mmCIF file with all atom_site columns, C-alpha atoms in Angstrom:
data_model
loop_
_atom_site.group_PDB
_atom_site.id
_atom_site.type_symbol
_atom_site.label_atom_id
_atom_site.label_alt_id
_atom_site.label_comp_id
_atom_site.label_asym_id
_atom_site.label_entity_id
_atom_site.label_seq_id
_atom_site.pdbx_PDB_ins_code
_atom_site.Cartn_x
_atom_site.Cartn_y
_atom_site.Cartn_z
_atom_site.occupancy
_atom_site.B_iso_or_equiv
_atom_site.pdbx_formal_charge
_atom_site.auth_seq_id
_atom_site.auth_comp_id
_atom_site.auth_asym_id
_atom_site.auth_atom_id
_atom_site.pdbx_PDB_model_num
ATOM 1   C CA . MET A 1 1   ? 35.610 -14.976 47.203  1.00 0.00 ? 249 MET A CA 1
ATOM 2   C CA . LYS A 1 2   ? 33.381 -18.052 46.895  1.00 0.00 ? 250 LYS A CA 1
ATOM 3   C CA . LYS A 1 3   ? 30.376 -15.994 48.030  1.00 0.00 ? 251 LYS A CA 1
ATOM 4   C CA . ILE A 1 4   ? 31.095 -13.369 45.379  1.00 0.00 ? 252 ILE A CA 1
ATOM 5   C CA . LEU A 1 5   ? 31.332 -16.052 42.678  1.00 0.00 ? 253 LEU A CA 1
ATOM 6   C CA . SER A 1 6   ? 28.121 -17.650 43.934  1.00 0.00 ? 254 SER A CA 1
ATOM 7   C CA . TYR A 1 7   ? 26.263 -14.325 43.837  1.00 0.00 ? 255 TYR A CA 1
ATOM 8   C CA . PHE A 1 8   ? 27.711 -13.547 40.436  1.00 0.00 ? 256 PHE A CA 1
ATOM 9   C CA . SER A 1 9   ? 26.665 -16.984 39.115  1.00 0.00 ? 257 SER A CA 1
ATOM 10  C CA . LEU A 1 10  ? 23.191 -16.554 40.576  1.00 0.00 ? 258 LEU A CA 1
ATOM 11  C CA . ALA A 1 11  ? 22.877 -13.105 38.979  1.00 0.00 ? 259 ALA A CA 1
ATOM 12  C CA . ILE A 1 12  ? 23.925 -14.493 35.575  1.00 0.00 ? 260 ILE A CA 1
ATOM 13  C CA . ILE A 1 13  ? 21.395 -17.334 35.828  1.00 0.00 ? 261 ILE A CA 1
ATOM 14  C CA . CYS A 1 14  ? 18.621 -14.887 36.747  1.00 0.00 ? 262 CYS A CA 1
ATOM 15  C CA . ILE A 1 15  ? 19.506 -12.640 33.814  1.00 0.00 ? 263 ILE A CA 1
ATOM 16  C CA . LEU A 1 16  ? 19.512 -15.615 31.441  1.00 0.00 ? 264 LEU A CA 1
ATOM 17  C CA . LEU A 1 17  ? 16.166 -16.869 32.716  1.00 0.00 ? 265 LEU A CA 1
ATOM 18  C CA . VAL A 1 18  ? 14.557 -13.445 32.432  1.00 0.00 ? 266 VAL A CA 1
ATOM 19  C CA . GLY A 1 19  ? 16.115 -12.954 28.986  1.00 0.00 ? 267 GLY A CA 1
ATOM 20  C CA . CYS A 1 20  ? 14.818 -16.291 27.748  1.00 0.00 ? 268 CYS A CA 1
ATOM 21  C CA . SER A 1 21  ? 11.308 -15.623 29.004  1.00 0.00 ? 269 SER A CA 1
ATOM 22  C CA . LEU A 1 22  ? 11.305 -12.113 27.504  1.00 0.00 ? 270 LEU A CA 1
ATOM 23  C CA . GLY A 1 23  ? 12.108 -13.639 24.095  1.00 0.00 ? 271 GLY A CA 1
ATOM 24  C CA . ASN A 1 24  ? 9.093  -15.941 24.389  1.00 0.00 ? 272 ASN A CA 1
ATOM 25  C CA . THR A 1 25  ? 6.378  -13.363 23.838  1.00 0.00 ? 273 THR A CA 1
ATOM 26  C CA . PRO A 1 26  ? 4.091  -13.240 20.813  1.00 0.00 ? 274 PRO A CA 1
ATOM 27  C CA . THR A 1 27  ? 5.564  -9.887  19.765  1.00 0.00 ? 275 THR A CA 1
ATOM 28  C CA . LYS A 1 28  ? 9.149  -11.146 20.022  1.00 0.00 ? 276 LYS A CA 1
ATOM 29  C CA . LYS A 1 29  ? 8.267  -14.239 17.963  1.00 0.00 ? 277 LYS A CA 1
ATOM 30  C CA . VAL A 1 30  ? 6.791  -12.063 15.186  1.00 0.00 ? 278 VAL A CA 1
ATOM 31  C CA . GLU A 1 31  ? 9.780  -9.715  15.301  1.00 0.00 ? 279 GLU A CA 1
ATOM 32  C CA . ARG A 1 32  ? 12.123 -12.692 14.978  1.00 0.00 ? 280 ARG A CA 1
ATOM 33  C CA . TYR A 1 33  ? 10.024 -14.071 12.106  1.00 0.00 ? 281 TYR A CA 1
ATOM 34  C CA . LEU A 1 34  ? 10.185 -10.792 10.159  1.00 0.00 ? 282 LEU A CA 1
ATOM 35  C CA . ASP A 1 35  ? 13.863 -10.318 11.009  1.00 0.00 ? 283 ASP A CA 1
ATOM 36  C CA . ASN A 1 36  ? 14.524 -13.745 9.475   1.00 0.00 ? 284 ASN A CA 1
ATOM 37  C CA . TYR A 1 37  ? 13.342 -12.294 6.171   1.00 0.00 ? 285 TYR A CA 1
ATOM 38  C CA . ARG A 1 38  ? 15.433 -9.140  6.558   1.00 0.00 ? 286 ARG A CA 1
ATOM 39  C CA . ASN A 1 39  ? 18.524 -11.167 7.465   1.00 0.00 ? 287 ASN A CA 1
ATOM 40  C CA . LEU A 1 40  ? 17.963 -13.746 4.698   1.00 0.00 ? 288 LEU A CA 1
ATOM 41  C CA . ASN A 1 41  ? 17.779 -16.631 7.161   1.00 0.00 ? 289 ASN A CA 1
ATOM 42  C CA . GLU A 1 42  ? 18.520 -20.075 5.703   1.00 0.00 ? 290 GLU A CA 1
ATOM 43  C CA . SER A 1 43  ? 14.909 -21.265 6.032   1.00 0.00 ? 291 SER A CA 1
ATOM 44  C CA . VAL A 1 44  ? 13.686 -18.113 4.243   1.00 0.00 ? 292 VAL A CA 1
ATOM 45  C CA . LEU A 1 45  ? 16.162 -18.704 1.402   1.00 0.00 ? 293 LEU A CA 1
ATOM 46  C CA . THR A 1 46  ? 15.093 -22.343 1.133   1.00 0.00 ? 294 THR A CA 1
ATOM 47  C CA . GLN A 1 47  ? 11.454 -21.247 0.869   1.00 0.00 ? 295 GLN A CA 1
ATOM 48  C CA . LEU A 1 48  ? 12.454 -18.639 -1.730  1.00 0.00 ? 296 LEU A CA 1
ATOM 49  C CA . ASP A 1 49  ? 14.267 -21.247 -3.821  1.00 0.00 ? 297 ASP A CA 1
ATOM 50  C CA . THR A 1 50  ? 11.212 -23.508 -3.694  1.00 0.00 ? 298 THR A CA 1
ATOM 51  C CA . ILE A 1 51  ? 8.934  -20.713 -4.904  1.00 0.00 ? 299 ILE A CA 1
ATOM 52  C CA . VAL A 1 52  ? 11.230 -19.550 -7.693  1.00 0.00 ? 300 VAL A CA 1
ATOM 53  C CA . ASN A 1 53  ? 12.194 -23.028 -8.891  1.00 0.00 ? 301 ASN A CA 1
ATOM 54  C CA . ALA A 1 54  ? 8.522  -24.010 -9.183  1.00 0.00 ? 302 ALA A CA 1
ATOM 55  C CA . ASP A 1 55  ? 8.023  -21.425 -11.931 1.00 0.00 ? 303 ASP A CA 1
ATOM 56  C CA . THR A 1 56  ? 7.852  -23.091 -15.338 1.00 0.00 ? 304 THR A CA 1
ATOM 57  C CA . ILE A 1 57  ? 7.836  -19.937 -17.487 1.00 0.00 ? 305 ILE A CA 1
ATOM 58  C CA . MET A 1 58  ? 11.077 -18.204 -16.441 1.00 0.00 ? 306 MET A CA 1
ATOM 59  C CA . THR A 1 59  ? 14.470 -19.116 -17.841 1.00 0.00 ? 307 THR A CA 1
ATOM 60  C CA . THR A 1 60  ? 17.312 -19.961 -15.473 1.00 0.00 ? 308 THR A CA 1
ATOM 61  C CA . ALA A 1 61  ? 18.726 -16.427 -15.794 1.00 0.00 ? 309 ALA A CA 1
ATOM 62  C CA . GLN A 1 62  ? 15.288 -14.892 -15.176 1.00 0.00 ? 310 GLN A CA 1
ATOM 63  C CA . LYS A 1 63  ? 14.832 -17.060 -12.090 1.00 0.00 ? 311 LYS A CA 1
ATOM 64  C CA . GLU A 1 64  ? 18.150 -15.831 -10.724 1.00 0.00 ? 312 GLU A CA 1
ATOM 65  C CA . ASP A 1 65  ? 17.162 -12.196 -11.382 1.00 0.00 ? 313 ASP A CA 1
ATOM 66  C CA . TYR A 1 66  ? 13.789 -12.734 -9.729  1.00 0.00 ? 314 TYR A CA 1
ATOM 67  C CA . ARG A 1 67  ? 15.389 -14.507 -6.753  1.00 0.00 ? 315 ARG A CA 1
ATOM 68  C CA . ASN A 1 68  ? 17.707 -11.498 -6.310  1.00 0.00 ? 316 ASN A CA 1
ATOM 69  C CA . LEU A 1 69  ? 14.740 -9.103  -6.511  1.00 0.00 ? 317 LEU A CA 1
ATOM 70  C CA . LEU A 1 70  ? 12.951 -10.981 -3.737  1.00 0.00 ? 318 LEU A CA 1
ATOM 71  C CA . LYS A 1 71  ? 16.105 -11.014 -1.616  1.00 0.00 ? 319 LYS A CA 1
ATOM 72  C CA . LYS A 1 72  ? 16.273 -7.238  -2.043  1.00 0.00 ? 320 LYS A CA 1
ATOM 73  C CA . GLN A 1 73  ? 12.591 -7.091  -1.101  1.00 0.00 ? 321 GLN A CA 1
ATOM 74  C CA . TYR A 1 74  ? 13.219 -9.045  2.088   1.00 0.00 ? 322 TYR A CA 1
ATOM 75  C CA . GLN A 1 75  ? 16.266 -6.997  3.090   1.00 0.00 ? 323 GLN A CA 1
ATOM 76  C CA . ASN A 1 76  ? 14.371 -3.722  2.607   1.00 0.00 ? 324 ASN A CA 1
ATOM 77  C CA . LEU A 1 77  ? 11.305 -4.856  4.560   1.00 0.00 ? 325 LEU A CA 1
ATOM 78  C CA . THR A 1 78  ? 10.568 -2.625  7.535   1.00 0.00 ? 326 THR A CA 1
ATOM 79  C CA . TYR A 1 79  ? 7.939  -3.227  10.178  1.00 0.00 ? 327 TYR A CA 1
ATOM 80  C CA . THR A 1 80  ? 6.252  -1.788  13.206  1.00 0.00 ? 328 THR A CA 1
ATOM 81  C CA . ILE A 1 81  ? 4.371  -3.884  15.738  1.00 0.00 ? 329 ILE A CA 1
ATOM 82  C CA . LYS A 1 82  ? 1.012  -2.182  16.280  1.00 0.00 ? 330 LYS A CA 1
ATOM 83  C CA . ASP A 1 83  ? -0.764 -4.448  18.766  1.00 0.00 ? 331 ASP A CA 1
ATOM 84  C CA . GLU A 1 84  ? -0.585 -7.680  20.731  1.00 0.00 ? 332 GLU A CA 1
ATOM 85  C CA . GLU A 1 85  ? -3.644 -9.478  22.090  1.00 0.00 ? 333 GLU A CA 1
ATOM 86  C CA . ILE A 1 86  ? -3.258 -12.561 24.270  1.00 0.00 ? 334 ILE A CA 1
ATOM 87  C CA . ASN A 1 87  ? -6.207 -14.771 25.158  1.00 0.00 ? 335 ASN A CA 1
ATOM 88  C CA . GLY A 1 88  ? -5.021 -17.838 27.045  1.00 0.00 ? 336 GLY A CA 1
ATOM 89  C CA . ASP A 1 89  ? -2.906 -19.984 24.716  1.00 0.00 ? 337 ASP A CA 1
ATOM 90  C CA . LYS A 1 90  ? -3.851 -17.933 21.645  1.00 0.00 ? 338 LYS A CA 1
ATOM 91  C CA . ALA A 1 91  ? -2.466 -14.573 20.588  1.00 0.00 ? 339 ALA A CA 1
ATOM 92  C CA . LYS A 1 92  ? -2.715 -12.128 17.724  1.00 0.00 ? 340 LYS A CA 1
ATOM 93  C CA . VAL A 1 93  ? 0.041  -9.695  16.833  1.00 0.00 ? 341 VAL A CA 1
ATOM 94  C CA . THR A 1 94  ? -0.721 -6.920  14.374  1.00 0.00 ? 342 THR A CA 1
ATOM 95  C CA . ALA A 1 95  ? 2.215  -5.607  12.381  1.00 0.00 ? 343 ALA A CA 1
ATOM 96  C CA . GLU A 1 96  ? 2.475  -2.962  9.718   1.00 0.00 ? 344 GLU A CA 1
ATOM 97  C CA . ILE A 1 97  ? 5.097  -3.767  7.108   1.00 0.00 ? 345 ILE A CA 1
ATOM 98  C CA . GLU A 1 98  ? 6.502  -1.608  4.350   1.00 0.00 ? 346 GLU A CA 1
ATOM 99  C CA . VAL A 1 99  ? 7.878  -3.273  1.234   1.00 0.00 ? 347 VAL A CA 1
ATOM 100 C CA . ILE A 1 100 ? 8.731  -2.404  -2.359  1.00 0.00 ? 348 ILE A CA 1
ATOM 101 C CA . ASP A 1 101 ? 5.478  -2.225  -4.350  1.00 0.00 ? 349 ASP A CA 1
ATOM 102 C CA . PHE A 1 102 ? 5.973  -5.116  -6.777  1.00 0.00 ? 350 PHE A CA 1
ATOM 103 C CA . TYR A 1 103 ? 2.204  -5.475  -7.224  1.00 0.00 ? 351 TYR A CA 1
ATOM 104 C CA . LYS A 1 104 ? 1.852  -2.072  -8.861  1.00 0.00 ? 352 LYS A CA 1
ATOM 105 C CA . VAL A 1 105 ? 4.751  -2.731  -11.247 1.00 0.00 ? 353 VAL A CA 1
ATOM 106 C CA . THR A 1 106 ? 3.528  -6.222  -12.150 1.00 0.00 ? 354 THR A CA 1
ATOM 107 C CA . ASN A 1 107 ? 0.019  -4.914  -12.740 1.00 0.00 ? 355 ASN A CA 1
ATOM 108 C CA . GLU A 1 108 ? 1.322  -2.118  -14.984 1.00 0.00 ? 356 GLU A CA 1
ATOM 109 C CA . ALA A 1 109 ? 3.550  -4.566  -16.888 1.00 0.00 ? 357 ALA A CA 1
ATOM 110 C CA . ASP A 1 110 ? 0.554  -6.869  -17.472 1.00 0.00 ? 358 ASP A CA 1
ATOM 111 C CA . LYS A 1 111 ? -1.494 -3.958  -18.829 1.00 0.00 ? 359 LYS A CA 1
ATOM 112 C CA . TYR A 1 112 ? 1.362  -2.893  -21.111 1.00 0.00 ? 360 TYR A CA 1
ATOM 113 C CA . TYR A 1 113 ? 1.726  -6.473  -22.372 1.00 0.00 ? 361 TYR A CA 1
ATOM 114 C CA . THR A 1 114 ? -2.002 -6.641  -23.124 1.00 0.00 ? 362 THR A CA 1
ATOM 115 C CA . THR A 1 115 ? -2.189 -3.290  -24.892 1.00 0.00 ? 363 THR A CA 1
ATOM 116 C CA . ASN A 1 116 ? 1.134  -3.567  -26.784 1.00 0.00 ? 364 ASN A CA 1
ATOM 117 C CA . PRO A 1 117 ? 1.448  -7.199  -27.873 1.00 0.00 ? 365 PRO A CA 1
ATOM 118 C CA . ASP A 1 118 ? 3.622  -6.366  -30.888 1.00 0.00 ? 366 ASP A CA 1
ATOM 119 C CA . VAL A 1 119 ? 6.443  -5.308  -28.576 1.00 0.00 ? 367 VAL A CA 1
ATOM 120 C CA . PHE A 1 120 ? 6.617  -8.876  -27.228 1.00 0.00 ? 368 PHE A CA 1
ATOM 121 C CA . LYS A 1 121 ? 6.619  -10.820 -30.485 1.00 0.00 ? 369 LYS A CA 1
ATOM 122 C CA . ASP A 1 122 ? 9.556  -13.014 -31.382 1.00 0.00 ? 370 ASP A CA 1
ATOM 123 C CA . GLU A 1 123 ? 11.208 -13.276 -34.813 1.00 0.00 ? 371 GLU A CA 1
ATOM 124 C CA . THR A 1 124 ? 8.429  -15.608 -36.021 1.00 0.00 ? 372 THR A CA 1
ATOM 125 C CA . GLY A 1 125 ? 5.694  -13.163 -35.036 1.00 0.00 ? 373 GLY A CA 1
ATOM 126 C CA . ASN A 1 126 ? 4.491  -15.147 -31.997 1.00 0.00 ? 374 ASN A CA 1
ATOM 127 C CA . LEU A 1 127 ? 4.087  -13.647 -28.545 1.00 0.00 ? 375 LEU A CA 1
ATOM 128 C CA . SER A 1 128 ? 7.182  -14.378 -26.480 1.00 0.00 ? 376 SER A CA 1
ATOM 129 C CA . GLN A 1 129 ? 6.797  -15.083 -22.770 1.00 0.00 ? 377 GLN A CA 1
ATOM 130 C CA . THR A 1 130 ? 10.560 -14.683 -22.421 1.00 0.00 ? 378 THR A CA 1
ATOM 131 C CA . LYS A 1 131 ? 10.416 -11.126 -23.757 1.00 0.00 ? 379 LYS A CA 1
ATOM 132 C CA . TYR A 1 132 ? 7.540  -10.318 -21.437 1.00 0.00 ? 380 TYR A CA 1
ATOM 133 C CA . VAL A 1 133 ? 9.271  -11.750 -18.365 1.00 0.00 ? 381 VAL A CA 1
ATOM 134 C CA . ASP A 1 134 ? 12.452 -9.822  -19.240 1.00 0.00 ? 382 ASP A CA 1
ATOM 135 C CA . TYR A 1 135 ? 10.359 -6.650  -19.512 1.00 0.00 ? 383 TYR A CA 1
ATOM 136 C CA . ARG A 1 136 ? 8.591  -7.275  -16.200 1.00 0.00 ? 384 ARG A CA 1
ATOM 137 C CA . ILE A 1 137 ? 11.832 -8.083  -14.360 1.00 0.00 ? 385 ILE A CA 1
ATOM 138 C CA . GLY A 1 138 ? 13.412 -4.943  -15.788 1.00 0.00 ? 386 GLY A CA 1
ATOM 139 C CA . LYS A 1 139 ? 10.526 -2.860  -14.451 1.00 0.00 ? 387 LYS A CA 1
ATOM 140 C CA . LEU A 1 140 ? 10.749 -4.574  -11.041 1.00 0.00 ? 388 LEU A CA 1
ATOM 141 C CA . LYS A 1 141 ? 14.456 -3.725  -10.871 1.00 0.00 ? 389 LYS A CA 1
ATOM 142 C CA . GLU A 1 142 ? 13.710 -0.045  -11.527 1.00 0.00 ? 390 GLU A CA 1
ATOM 143 C CA . THR A 1 143 ? 10.989 0.515   -8.956  1.00 0.00 ? 391 THR A CA 1
ATOM 144 C CA . THR A 1 144 ? 11.570 2.155   -5.610  1.00 0.00 ? 392 THR A CA 1
ATOM 145 C CA . ASP A 1 145 ? 7.911  2.791   -4.729  1.00 0.00 ? 393 ASP A CA 1
ATOM 146 C CA . LYS A 1 146 ? 6.858  1.289   -1.421  1.00 0.00 ? 394 LYS A CA 1
ATOM 147 C CA . VAL A 1 147 ? 3.560  0.129   -0.001  1.00 0.00 ? 395 VAL A CA 1
ATOM 148 C CA . LYS A 1 148 ? 2.379  -0.553  3.550   1.00 0.00 ? 396 LYS A CA 1
ATOM 149 C CA . TYR A 1 149 ? 0.343  -3.573  4.542   1.00 0.00 ? 397 TYR A CA 1
ATOM 150 C CA . THR A 1 150 ? -1.177 -4.612  7.841   1.00 0.00 ? 398 THR A CA 1
ATOM 151 C CA . ILE A 1 151 ? -0.686 -8.244  8.809   1.00 0.00 ? 399 ILE A CA 1
ATOM 152 C CA . GLU A 1 152 ? -2.285 -10.107 11.692  1.00 0.00 ? 400 GLU A CA 1
ATOM 153 C CA . PHE A 1 153 ? -0.128 -12.978 12.892  1.00 0.00 ? 401 PHE A CA 1
ATOM 154 C CA . ASN A 1 154 ? -1.880 -15.679 14.922  1.00 0.00 ? 402 ASN A CA 1
ATOM 155 C CA . LEU A 1 155 ? 0.154  -17.547 17.501  1.00 0.00 ? 403 LEU A CA 1
ATOM 156 C CA . THR A 1 156 ? -0.442 -20.572 19.683  1.00 0.00 ? 404 THR A CA 1
ATOM 157 C CA . LYS A 1 157 ? 1.289  -21.399 22.957  1.00 0.00 ? 405 LYS A CA 1
ATOM 158 C CA . VAL A 1 158 ? 2.358  -25.039 23.137  1.00 0.00 ? 406 VAL A CA 1
ATOM 159 C CA . ASP A 1 159 ? 4.390  -26.339 26.098  1.00 0.00 ? 407 ASP A CA 1
ATOM 160 C CA . ASN A 1 160 ? 4.813  -22.743 27.268  1.00 0.00 ? 408 ASN A CA 1
ATOM 161 C CA . VAL A 1 161 ? 6.393  -21.657 23.940  1.00 0.00 ? 409 VAL A CA 1
ATOM 162 C CA . TRP A 1 162 ? 4.693  -19.231 21.535  1.00 0.00 ? 410 TRP A CA 1
ATOM 163 C CA . THR A 1 163 ? 4.661  -20.382 17.917  1.00 0.00 ? 411 THR A CA 1
ATOM 164 C CA . ILE A 1 164 ? 3.415  -18.508 14.859  1.00 0.00 ? 412 ILE A CA 1
ATOM 165 C CA . ASP A 1 165 ? 0.590  -20.361 13.145  1.00 0.00 ? 413 ASP A CA 1
ATOM 166 C CA . ASP A 1 166 ? 1.016  -21.082 9.436   1.00 0.00 ? 414 ASP A CA 1
ATOM 167 C CA . ILE A 1 167 ? 0.649  -17.904 7.425   1.00 0.00 ? 415 ILE A CA 1
ATOM 168 C CA . ASP A 1 168 ? -1.855 -17.717 4.603   1.00 0.00 ? 416 ASP A CA 1
ATOM 169 C CA . GLU A 1 169 ? -1.202 -16.860 0.964   1.00 0.00 ? 417 GLU A CA 1
ATOM 170 C CA . ALA A 1 170 ? -2.346 -13.246 1.423   1.00 0.00 ? 418 ALA A CA 1
ATOM 171 C CA . THR A 1 171 ? 0.277  -12.716 4.130   1.00 0.00 ? 419 THR A CA 1
ATOM 172 C CA . ARG A 1 172 ? 2.962  -14.294 1.957   1.00 0.00 ? 420 ARG A CA 1
ATOM 173 C CA . GLN A 1 173 ? 1.959  -12.002 -0.925  1.00 0.00 ? 421 GLN A CA 1
ATOM 174 C CA . LYS A 1 174 ? 2.180  -8.971  1.364   1.00 0.00 ? 422 LYS A CA 1
ATOM 175 C CA . ILE A 1 175 ? 5.710  -9.896  2.427   1.00 0.00 ? 423 ILE A CA 1
ATOM 176 C CA . HIS A 1 176 ? 6.634  -10.265 -1.258  1.00 0.00 ? 424 HIS A CA 1
ATOM 177 C CA . GLY A 1 177 ? 5.027  -6.913  -2.105  1.00 0.00 ? 425 GLY A CA 1
ATOM 178 C CA . LEU A 1 178 ? 2.637  -8.636  -4.526  1.00 0.00 ? 426 LEU A CA 1
ATOM 179 C CA . TYR A 1 179 ? -0.631 -8.403  -2.605  1.00 0.00 ? 427 TYR A CA 1
ATOM 180 C CA . ALA A 1 180 ? -3.468 -6.974  -4.733  1.00 0.00 ? 428 ALA A CA 1
ATOM 181 C CA . TYR A 1 181 ? -4.657 -3.901  -2.913  1.00 0.00 ? 429 TYR A CA 1
#
């Protein structure tokens, strides 16, 4: 009986060791990173709050609507890993993501605002940023169009653990569906 338990324990340890090492690949790190967005991980939500709260134009209600739109964006993000290149302690993982096309809607809303300023005037005849933001958020809520982006994630291996290098603003905009294509 002791031999059986010893073999069983050894088998479990081997499985755990193999499982841990399989999770430490550049591809797995990128998958986990993107899944954190889809699952609304706490660090993703903290970053989202920082971005939204930094806006000085939106009202509190508009910020909440926009925050909810980005959460929806994250949850609807899909991805496919296209390639992984490892060169020593450096790696590059290429992923194709598909997100709601917020760029197109924002661009169209900006054009409408520019060509139809009277629609966005307040009771005193001045242009109202609040009216414009309400309009833009309304259009963002309505859209279902999607766009695909290719992202190259760079990773560095430190102490035998792969870590994603800081992402740039273009990558962040792609994840938010706001990248100007």
